[in-house]
């Protein structure tokens, strides 16, 4: 076979495989949207569920989802960024640091139900936070930290050494260098980490199942139990409560994730343009 | 060097050894660097010029595994003394790098970066510093209408002059330059060379260069490095016309290196 036809075959394989990936994605999203969109009415968006979710809407559940996710992001961001800075800028490559790094990576691969179990034992029971927004948020924090640390570290690594040298040679301290030169270069990396983490947090079922309680009432404080959309979806489907509401919830979940991603992309695009 | 006994010494270096791990990169360096003079460091690649230059503002501190022995006195204080204030040293001893390294910020922000980290907040003073330093490096006319545009949009030569201005903004006493023109075209190079003479009226300059003509044109004194040692250090005119060491002569005349 000559080089040219080899090339053509290779190209054809690549194209069909990526088409396959795209088609399956479109099929899934399309299927959910077609079945779910009719159920997304103003009533569905603005009312509380009744009869276990068979009737009414899911407003408290939308709020609960955003609430838990927000708690996770607000707590995870400073911790994750600080950890990444420590690993990349301060720690010498010692054994203990390599160990911590290894554990962070293992953490990223642990099935989420394990996080749920830990969150239940530690936050819900041991710390006495009960089934609550806070317990769920903290559990999700631990779960998304590795992603966030990873993404931040990767973008710290792309900052050229010459920027650090330039800053230090002007008499800036290491801390000033990090805050004023290095971190501003990493904004979009941190944001990417946050988007990934947020995606994981919003879609998470197992980790919250054991920690947020599953109440369908509107959560009024961090210590109230609540329910996220993914969990709601799981309950509706597994207990066969209502097919219509199940798909409507699924469609809404997809739409919210899409919206958040679009906004985040836009922000990150603007940031890159600015710098 | 007897001839210069009465000139003010900025740096007084005695018996300087530097090791990267076990590898000895500098060996028993003795040298004086005089105030308001341009000192050129020449020598073949890998002989330790950059390493030596970076000992003067302690930039080698950033590299793990470096050990330093001997004495470097700056204004009569040993800069490797335990409690020596490195921040203050770097404020007084600025550095311009081989590859221009402006921050990904605006031209204005690049220049006020140094003064700001040293606590200057007054907008008028900062504006004034920007104008003064950009004029000093002859960049003002070229960029005064786009101070708030990114510095990365400047040409290589403009970026390097911006870096010099950024360094001047903290009012250093000494400027260390590591092959500041090696990445530039002849026009940009001659602009920077032209600057050096003027800067030497106010600052002490130490410049690493691979370009013999450049060393000959701009410097007052020259030190010739070979394999981590200083073979010869002298008045530039003296060394170029009448080198004492035959290896120096070979290098200057381009027979090796
Ligand atoms: N970070 C480092 N770790 C280990 N060895 C180093 C390091 N930096 C430089 N060296 C070694 O020290 C010696 C001197 O290097 P240096 O960069 O000072 O040379 P130079 O005279 O500036 O060369 P050039 O003209 O190519 O820039 C070289 O043998 C180099 O390999
Ligand atoms: Mg060098």
Coordinates of C-alpha atoms and ligand atoms in Angstrom, one line a residue:
Chain A
X1 CA 0.0 0.0 0.0
X2 CA 1.4 3.4 -0.9
X3 CA 1.7 6.3 1.5
X4 CA -1.1 8.2 0.0
X5 CA -3.8 5.5 0.4
X6 CA -2.6 4.7 3.9
X7 CA -3.0 8.3 4.7
X8 CA -6.5 8.3 3.3
X9 CA -7.6 5.2 5.2
X10 CA -6.2 6.7 8.4
X11 CA -8.1 9.9 7.8
X12 CA -11.3 8.0 7.1
X13 CA -11.0 6.1 10.4
X14 CA -10.4 9.2 12.4
X15 CA -13.3 11.0 10.8
X16 CA -15.8 8.1 11.3
X17 CA -14.7 7.6 14.9
X18 CA -15.2 11.3 15.7
X19 CA -18.5 11.2 13.9
X20 CA -19.5 8.3 16.1
X21 CA -18.6 10.2 19.2
X22 CA -20.6 13.2 18.0
X23 CA -23.6 11.2 16.9
X24 CA -23.9 9.4 20.2
X25 CA -23.7 12.7 22.0
X26 CA -26.4 14.2 19.8
X27 CA -28.6 11.1 20.2
X28 CA -28.4 11.2 24.0
X29 CA -29.0 14.9 24.3
X30 CA -31.6 14.9 21.6
X31 CA -33.5 11.9 23.1
X32 CA -33.6 13.5 26.6
X33 CA -34.6 16.9 25.3
X34 CA -37.4 15.6 23.1
X35 CA -38.8 13.5 25.9
X36 CA -38.2 16.2 28.5
X37 CA -38.8 19.6 27.0
X38 CA -42.6 19.3 26.9
X39 CA -42.6 18.8 30.7
X40 CA -40.6 22.0 31.4
X41 CA -43.5 24.4 31.9
X42 CA -43.6 27.5 34.0
X43 CA -45.5 25.5 36.6
X44 CA -42.7 22.9 36.6
X45 CA -40.1 25.7 37.2
X46 CA -42.0 27.7 39.7
X47 CA -43.7 25.2 42.0
X48 CA -42.8 22.8 44.7
X49 CA -43.2 19.1 44.1
X50 CA -46.1 17.3 45.6
X51 CA -47.0 13.6 46.0
X52 CA -43.3 12.6 46.1
X53 CA -42.6 14.5 42.9
X54 CA -45.4 13.0 40.9
X55 CA -47.0 16.4 40.6
X56 CA -46.0 20.0 40.8
X57 CA -42.6 21.5 40.0
X58 CA -39.1 21.3 41.2
X59 CA -38.2 24.8 42.3
X60 CA -36.8 23.9 45.7
X61 CA -34.7 21.2 44.0
X62 CA -33.2 23.6 41.5
X63 CA -32.4 26.0 44.4
X64 CA -31.0 23.1 46.4
X65 CA -28.8 22.1 43.5
X66 CA -27.4 25.5 43.1
X67 CA -27.0 25.9 46.8
X68 CA -25.0 22.8 47.3
X69 CA -22.8 23.4 44.3
X70 CA -22.1 27.0 45.3
X71 CA -21.1 25.9 48.8
X72 CA -18.7 23.3 47.3
X73 CA -17.2 25.9 44.9
X74 CA -16.8 28.6 47.5
X75 CA -15.0 26.3 49.9
X76 CA -13.0 24.4 47.3
X77 CA -11.6 27.4 45.3
X78 CA -9.3 28.9 48.0
X79 CA -8.2 25.5 49.3
X80 CA -7.5 24.2 45.8
X81 CA -5.7 27.3 44.6
X82 CA -3.6 27.4 47.8
X83 CA -2.7 23.8 47.5
X84 CA -1.7 24.1 43.9
X85 CA 0.4 27.1 44.7
X86 CA 2.1 25.2 47.5
X87 CA 2.8 22.2 45.3
X88 CA 4.1 24.2 42.4
X89 CA 5.8 27.2 43.9
X90 CA 6.9 26.3 47.4
X91 CA 7.3 22.6 47.9
X92 CA 10.6 21.1 47.0
X93 CA 10.1 17.7 45.4
X94 CA 10.4 15.8 48.6
X95 CA 9.0 12.4 49.4
X96 CA 6.2 13.7 51.5
X97 CA 5.1 16.0 48.8
X98 CA 5.2 13.2 46.2
X99 CA 3.1 11.2 48.6
X100 CA 0.5 14.0 49.0
X101 CA 0.4 14.4 45.2
X102 CA -0.1 10.7 44.7
X103 CA -3.0 10.7 47.2
X104 CA -4.6 13.7 45.4
X105 CA -4.5 11.8 42.2
X106 CA -5.9 8.6 43.8
X107 CA -8.7 10.8 45.3
X108 CA -9.7 11.8 41.8
X109 CA -10.3 8.2 40.8
X110 CA -12.3 7.1 43.8
X111 CA -15.9 6.2 43.1
X112 CA -18.2 8.9 44.4
X113 CA -20.3 6.7 46.6
X114 CA -17.1 6.3 48.8
X115 CA -17.1 10.1 49.2
X116 CA -20.7 9.9 50.1
X117 CA -20.0 7.3 52.7
X118 CA -17.2 9.3 54.2
X119 CA -19.2 12.5 54.1
X120 CA -22.0 10.7 56.0
X121 CA -19.6 9.3 58.6
X122 CA -17.6 12.5 59.0
X123 CA -19.7 15.5 58.3
X124 CA -23.2 14.2 59.0
X125 CA -22.5 12.1 62.0
X126 CA -19.2 12.9 63.5
X127 CA -19.3 16.7 63.1
X128 CA -23.0 16.7 63.8
X129 CA -23.9 18.7 60.7
X130 CA -26.7 16.3 60.0
X131 CA -28.2 15.8 56.5
X132 CA -27.7 19.2 55.2
X133 CA -26.7 21.6 52.4
X134 CA -23.4 22.0 54.3
X135 CA -22.6 18.3 54.6
X136 CA -23.3 17.8 51.0
X137 CA -21.3 20.8 50.0
X138 CA -18.3 19.8 52.0
X139 CA -18.5 16.3 50.6
X140 CA -18.5 17.7 47.1
X141 CA -15.7 20.0 48.0
X142 CA -13.4 17.0 48.8
X143 CA -14.6 15.4 45.6
X144 CA -13.8 18.3 43.3
X145 CA -10.6 19.4 45.0
X146 CA -8.3 17.1 43.0
X147 CA -9.6 18.3 39.7
X148 CA -9.2 21.9 40.8
X149 CA -5.7 21.4 42.1
X150 CA -4.7 19.6 38.9
X151 CA -6.1 22.3 36.6
X152 CA -4.5 25.1 38.6
X153 CA -1.2 23.3 38.8
X154 CA -1.1 22.7 35.1
X155 CA -1.7 26.4 34.4
X156 CA 0.9 27.4 37.0
X157 CA 3.4 25.3 35.1
X158 CA 2.7 27.1 31.9
X159 CA 3.8 30.4 33.4
X160 CA 7.3 31.0 32.1
X161 CA 10.1 31.0 34.6
X162 CA 11.2 34.3 33.1
X163 CA 8.2 36.1 34.6
X164 CA 9.2 34.9 38.0
X165 CA 12.8 36.0 37.5
X166 CA 11.7 39.3 36.1
X167 CA 9.5 40.0 39.2
X168 CA 12.1 38.8 41.7
X169 CA 14.9 40.7 40.1
X170 CA 12.9 43.9 40.7
X171 CA 12.9 43.2 44.4
X172 CA 9.5 41.7 44.7
X173 CA 9.0 39.0 47.3
X174 CA 7.9 35.6 46.3
X175 CA 4.5 36.2 47.6
X176 CA 4.1 39.4 45.6
X177 CA 5.4 37.6 42.5
X178 CA 2.7 34.9 43.0
X179 CA -0.2 37.2 43.6
X180 CA 0.7 39.9 41.1
X181 CA 2.3 38.1 38.2
X182 CA 1.7 34.4 38.3
X183 CA -1.9 34.1 39.4
X184 CA -3.2 36.6 36.9
X185 CA -1.7 34.4 34.2
X186 CA -3.6 31.4 35.6
X187 CA -7.1 32.8 35.8
X188 CA -8.5 30.9 32.9
X189 CA -6.8 27.7 34.2
X190 CA -8.4 28.0 37.6
X191 CA -11.7 28.8 35.9
X192 CA -11.5 25.6 33.8
X193 CA -10.9 23.7 36.9
X194 CA -13.9 25.3 38.5
X195 CA -16.1 24.5 35.5
X196 CA -15.0 20.9 35.5
X197 CA -15.6 20.7 39.3
X198 CA -18.9 22.4 39.0
X199 CA -20.0 19.9 36.3
X200 CA -19.0 17.1 38.5
X201 CA -20.8 18.6 41.5
X202 CA -24.0 19.4 39.7
X203 CA -24.3 15.9 38.2
X204 CA -23.3 14.1 41.3
X205 CA -25.8 11.6 42.8
X206 CA -24.0 9.1 45.0
X207 CA -22.0 11.5 47.0
X208 CA -25.0 13.6 48.0
X209 CA -27.4 10.8 48.4
X210 CA -26.0 10.0 51.8
X211 CA -25.2 13.5 52.9
X212 CA -28.0 16.0 52.0
X213 CA -31.0 14.1 53.2
X214 CA -33.2 14.4 50.1
X215 CA -35.9 16.7 51.5
X216 CA -38.1 18.3 48.8
X217 CA -38.8 21.3 51.0
X218 CA -37.0 24.6 50.3
X219 CA -33.7 24.8 52.2
X220 CA -33.6 27.9 54.2
X221 CA -30.2 27.6 55.8
X222 CA -26.9 25.7 55.3
X223 CA -28.1 23.2 57.9
X224 CA -31.3 22.3 56.3
X225 CA -31.6 19.1 54.3
X226 CA -32.2 19.4 50.6
X227 CA -32.3 17.5 47.3
X228 CA -30.3 18.1 44.1
X229 CA -31.7 17.6 40.6
X230 CA -29.5 14.6 39.9
X231 CA -30.7 12.9 43.1
X232 CA -34.3 13.9 42.4
X233 CA -34.0 12.3 39.0
X234 CA -32.6 9.2 40.5
X235 CA -35.5 8.9 43.0
X236 CA -38.1 9.6 40.4
X237 CA -36.7 7.0 38.0
X238 CA -35.8 4.3 40.4
X239 CA -39.1 4.4 42.2
X240 CA -41.1 4.8 39.0
X241 CA -42.8 7.9 40.2
X242 CA -43.4 9.8 37.0
X243 CA -41.8 9.3 33.6
X244 CA -42.8 12.8 32.5
X245 CA -41.2 14.5 35.5
X246 CA -38.1 12.3 35.3
X247 CA -37.4 13.4 31.7
X248 CA -38.3 17.0 32.4
X249 CA -35.8 17.0 35.3
X250 CA -33.1 15.4 33.1
X251 CA -33.7 17.9 30.3
X252 CA -33.5 20.8 32.7
X253 CA -30.3 19.4 34.2
X254 CA -28.7 19.3 30.7
X255 CA -29.9 22.8 29.9
X256 CA -28.4 24.2 33.2
X257 CA -25.1 22.5 32.6
X258 CA -25.0 23.9 29.1
X259 CA -25.8 27.4 30.3
X260 CA -23.1 27.3 33.0
X261 CA -20.5 26.1 30.5
X262 CA -21.4 28.8 28.0
X263 CA -21.1 31.5 30.6
X264 CA -17.9 30.2 31.9
X265 CA -16.4 29.8 28.4
X266 CA -17.4 33.4 27.7
X267 CA -15.8 34.7 30.9
X268 CA -12.6 32.8 30.2
X269 CA -12.6 34.0 26.6
X270 CA -12.9 37.6 27.8
X271 CA -10.1 37.1 30.3
X272 CA -7.7 35.7 27.7
X273 CA -8.6 38.6 25.4
X274 CA -7.8 41.1 28.2
X275 CA -4.4 39.7 29.0
Chain B
X1 CA 44.5 47.5 38.0
X2 CA 46.7 49.6 40.2
X3 CA 45.7 52.6 38.1
X4 CA 42.2 52.5 39.5
X5 CA 43.0 52.3 43.2
X6 CA 41.2 55.5 43.9
X7 CA 37.9 54.8 42.1
X8 CA 34.9 53.8 44.0
X9 CA 34.3 50.0 44.2
X10 CA 30.7 48.9 43.9
X11 CA 31.4 45.2 44.2
X12 CA 34.4 43.7 45.8
X13 CA 34.6 40.0 45.0
X14 CA 37.2 37.8 46.7
X15 CA 37.7 34.0 46.3
X16 CA 34.3 33.3 44.9
X17 CA 33.5 29.6 44.3
X18 CA 30.2 28.4 43.1
X19 CA 28.9 24.8 42.8
X20 CA 25.9 23.4 41.0
X21 CA 25.6 20.3 43.2
X22 CA 29.0 18.8 42.8
X23 CA 29.9 20.7 39.6
X24 CA 32.1 23.7 40.2
X25 CA 31.0 26.4 37.9
X26 CA 33.1 29.3 39.3
X27 CA 36.5 29.0 40.8
X28 CA 38.4 31.5 42.9
X29 CA 37.0 34.6 41.3
X30 CA 38.6 37.9 42.4
X31 CA 37.2 41.0 40.8
X32 CA 36.3 44.6 41.6
X33 CA 33.4 46.3 39.8
X34 CA 33.7 50.1 39.8
X35 CA 30.9 52.6 40.2
X36 CA 29.6 54.3 37.1
X37 CA 31.6 52.2 34.8
X38 CA 30.6 49.6 32.3
X39 CA 32.1 46.2 33.0
X40 CA 31.9 43.6 30.2
X41 CA 32.1 39.9 30.9
X42 CA 33.3 37.9 27.9
X43 CA 34.3 34.3 27.3
X44 CA 33.3 31.2 25.5
X45 CA 29.9 29.6 26.0
X46 CA 29.6 27.7 29.3
X47 CA 32.5 29.5 31.0
X48 CA 30.3 30.8 33.8
X49 CA 29.5 34.4 32.8
X50 CA 25.8 34.2 33.5
X51 CA 26.4 32.2 36.7
X52 CA 28.7 34.9 37.9
X53 CA 26.3 37.7 37.0
X54 CA 23.5 36.0 38.9
X55 CA 25.6 35.8 42.0
X56 CA 25.6 39.6 42.1
X57 CA 21.9 39.9 42.8
X58 CA 21.6 36.5 44.3
X59 CA 19.3 35.2 41.5
X60 CA 21.2 31.9 41.9
X61 CA 19.2 31.5 45.2
X62 CA 16.3 30.3 43.0
X63 CA 18.3 27.3 41.8
X64 CA 18.2 24.3 44.1
X65 CA 21.6 22.8 45.0
X66 CA 23.7 25.8 44.5
X67 CA 26.5 26.5 47.1
X68 CA 28.6 29.5 47.2
X69 CA 31.8 30.2 49.0
X70 CA 33.9 33.3 49.3
X71 CA 33.0 36.9 49.6
X72 CA 30.9 39.3 47.5
X73 CA 30.8 42.7 49.1
X74 CA 28.4 45.2 47.8
X75 CA 28.9 48.7 49.2
X76 CA 31.1 47.1 51.7
X77 CA 28.6 44.6 53.0
X78 CA 28.8 40.9 52.4
X79 CA 25.7 40.0 50.4
X80 CA 25.8 36.3 51.3
X81 CA 25.8 37.2 55.0
X82 CA 23.0 35.3 56.8
X83 CA 20.6 38.1 57.5
X84 CA 21.4 40.2 54.4
X85 CA 18.3 41.8 53.0
X86 CA 18.0 40.2 49.5
X87 CA 14.9 42.2 48.5
X88 CA 16.8 45.4 49.2
X89 CA 19.8 44.1 47.2
X90 CA 17.7 43.3 44.2
X91 CA 16.1 46.7 44.4
X92 CA 19.6 48.3 44.2
X93 CA 21.0 45.8 41.7
X94 CA 18.6 45.4 38.8
X95 CA 18.8 42.9 36.0
X96 CA 18.0 42.7 32.3
X97 CA 17.7 39.3 30.8
X98 CA 18.9 37.8 27.6
X99 CA 15.4 37.3 26.3
X100 CA 13.1 40.3 26.9
X101 CA 10.6 39.2 29.6
X102 CA 7.9 41.9 29.9
X103 CA 5.0 40.8 32.0
X104 CA 1.8 40.1 30.2
X105 CA 0.4 43.4 31.3
X106 CA 0.2 46.8 29.8
X107 CA 3.3 48.9 29.1
X108 CA 2.3 51.2 32.0
X109 CA 1.7 48.3 34.4
X110 CA 5.1 46.8 33.5
X111 CA 6.9 49.9 34.5
X112 CA 5.0 50.7 37.7
X113 CA 5.3 47.1 38.8
X114 CA 8.6 47.6 40.7
X115 CA 7.7 50.9 42.3
X116 CA 4.3 49.4 43.4
X117 CA 5.8 46.4 45.1
X118 CA 8.0 48.8 46.9
X119 CA 5.0 50.7 48.2
X120 CA 4.6 53.6 45.8
X121 CA 0.8 54.3 45.4
X122 CA 0.7 57.9 44.3
X123 CA -0.7 58.0 40.8
X124 CA 1.1 61.2 39.9
X125 CA 4.5 59.9 41.0
X126 CA 3.9 56.6 39.1
X127 CA 2.9 58.5 35.9
X128 CA 6.0 60.5 36.3
X129 CA 8.2 57.4 36.7
X130 CA 6.7 55.9 33.6
X131 CA 7.5 59.0 31.5
X132 CA 11.0 59.5 33.0
X133 CA 12.1 55.9 32.5
X134 CA 10.6 55.5 29.0
X135 CA 12.4 58.7 28.0
X136 CA 15.6 57.4 29.5
X137 CA 15.4 54.3 27.2
X138 CA 14.3 56.4 24.3
X139 CA 11.0 54.6 24.0
X140 CA 8.6 57.4 25.1
X141 CA 7.9 58.8 21.7
X142 CA 7.2 55.3 20.3
X143 CA 4.8 54.2 22.9
X144 CA 3.3 57.3 24.7
X145 CA 0.0 56.8 22.9
X146 CA -0.4 53.2 23.8
X147 CA 0.7 53.0 27.4
X148 CA -2.4 51.0 28.2
X149 CA -1.8 48.4 25.5
X150 CA -0.2 45.1 26.2
X151 CA 3.6 45.1 26.4
X152 CA 3.6 41.9 24.4
X153 CA 2.5 43.8 21.3
X154 CA 5.9 45.6 21.2
X155 CA 8.7 44.5 18.9
X156 CA 11.6 42.6 20.4
X157 CA 13.9 45.6 20.6
X158 CA 11.1 47.7 22.1
X159 CA 10.4 45.0 24.6
X160 CA 14.0 44.9 25.7
X161 CA 14.1 48.6 26.1
X162 CA 10.9 48.4 28.1
X163 CA 12.6 45.8 30.4
X164 CA 15.4 48.2 30.9
X165 CA 12.9 51.0 31.7
X166 CA 11.1 48.6 34.1
X167 CA 14.5 48.0 35.8
X168 CA 15.3 51.7 36.0
X169 CA 11.9 52.4 37.6
X170 CA 13.0 51.1 40.9
X171 CA 16.0 53.4 40.8
X172 CA 18.8 50.8 41.0
X173 CA 22.4 51.6 41.5
X174 CA 23.7 48.7 39.4
X175 CA 22.2 47.1 36.3
X176 CA 23.2 43.6 35.4
X177 CA 22.7 42.7 31.7
X178 CA 23.0 39.2 30.4
X179 CA 23.5 39.4 26.6
X180 CA 20.7 42.0 26.4
X181 CA 21.0 42.4 22.6
X182 CA 21.7 38.8 21.5
X183 CA 18.1 38.3 20.4
X184 CA 17.9 41.7 18.6
X185 CA 18.6 42.9 15.0
X186 CA 21.5 45.4 14.4
X187 CA 19.3 48.5 14.5
X188 CA 17.7 47.6 17.9
X189 CA 21.2 46.5 19.1
X190 CA 22.8 49.8 18.2
X191 CA 19.9 51.7 19.9
X192 CA 20.5 49.8 23.2
X193 CA 24.3 50.2 22.9
X194 CA 23.8 53.9 22.5
X195 CA 21.8 53.9 25.6
X196 CA 24.5 52.2 27.7
X197 CA 26.8 55.1 27.5
X198 CA 24.2 57.5 28.8
X199 CA 23.1 55.1 31.5
X200 CA 26.6 54.7 32.8
X201 CA 26.5 58.3 33.8
X202 CA 24.0 57.4 36.5
X203 CA 24.4 53.7 37.0
X204 CA 27.0 51.0 37.3
X205 CA 26.6 48.5 34.5
X206 CA 27.8 44.9 34.2
X207 CA 27.1 43.4 30.8
X208 CA 27.7 39.9 29.5
X209 CA 28.3 39.8 25.8
X210 CA 29.5 37.4 23.1
X211 CA 30.1 40.2 20.7
X212 CA 33.7 41.4 20.9
X213 CA 33.0 44.6 19.0
X214 CA 30.2 45.3 21.5
X215 CA 32.5 44.8 24.4
X216 CA 35.1 47.0 22.8
X217 CA 32.7 49.7 21.9
X218 CA 30.7 50.1 25.1
X219 CA 32.8 48.9 28.1
X220 CA 35.3 50.6 30.3
X221 CA 36.6 47.4 31.8
X222 CA 36.5 43.8 30.6
X223 CA 36.8 40.5 32.4
X224 CA 37.7 37.4 30.4
X225 CA 36.2 34.2 31.8
X226 CA 37.4 30.7 30.9
X227 CA 36.2 27.5 32.4
X228 CA 34.9 29.1 35.5
X229 CA 37.9 31.3 36.1
X230 CA 38.7 34.9 35.4
X231 CA 41.8 34.8 33.4
X232 CA 42.2 38.5 32.9
X233 CA 40.5 41.6 34.0
X234 CA 41.6 45.0 32.9
X235 CA 40.8 48.3 31.3
X236 CA 39.0 47.4 28.0
X237 CA 41.3 49.5 25.7
X238 CA 44.3 48.0 27.4
X239 CA 43.0 44.4 27.2
X240 CA 42.0 44.7 23.5
X241 CA 45.1 46.3 22.3
X242 CA 47.6 44.5 24.6
X243 CA 46.2 41.4 26.3
X244 CA 48.5 40.0 28.9
X245 CA 47.3 36.4 28.6
X246 CA 47.7 34.6 25.3
X247 CA 44.4 32.8 25.7
X248 CA 42.7 36.2 26.0
X249 CA 44.3 37.3 22.8
X250 CA 43.2 34.1 21.0
X251 CA 39.6 34.7 22.2
X252 CA 39.4 38.4 21.4
X253 CA 40.8 37.9 17.9
X254 CA 38.4 35.1 17.3
X255 CA 40.8 32.2 17.2
X256 CA 38.6 30.2 19.5
X257 CA 35.4 30.3 21.4
Ligands
LIG1 N1 21.2 25.4 36.8 C1 22.3 24.8 36.5 N2 22.5 23.6 37.0 C2 23.7 22.9 36.7 N3 24.6 23.4 36.0 C3 24.5 24.6 35.5 C4 23.3 25.4 35.7 N4 23.4 26.6 35.0 C5 24.6 26.5 34.4 N5 25.3 25.4 34.7 C6 26.6 25.0 34.2 O1 27.5 26.0 34.7 C7 28.4 26.3 33.6 C8 28.4 27.8 33.4 O2 27.1 28.1 32.9 P1 26.7 29.6 32.5 O3 25.3 29.6 32.1 O4 27.1 30.5 33.6 O5 27.7 29.9 31.2 P2 27.8 31.2 30.3 O6 29.2 31.6 30.3 O7 26.7 32.2 30.7 O8 27.4 30.6 28.9 P3 26.7 31.2 27.7 O9 27.6 32.1 27.0 O10 26.4 30.0 26.8 O11 25.4 31.9 28.2 C9 28.1 25.5 32.4 O12 28.9 24.4 32.4 C10 26.7 25.1 32.7 O13 26.4 23.9 32.1
LIG2 MG1 24.9 32.9 29.7

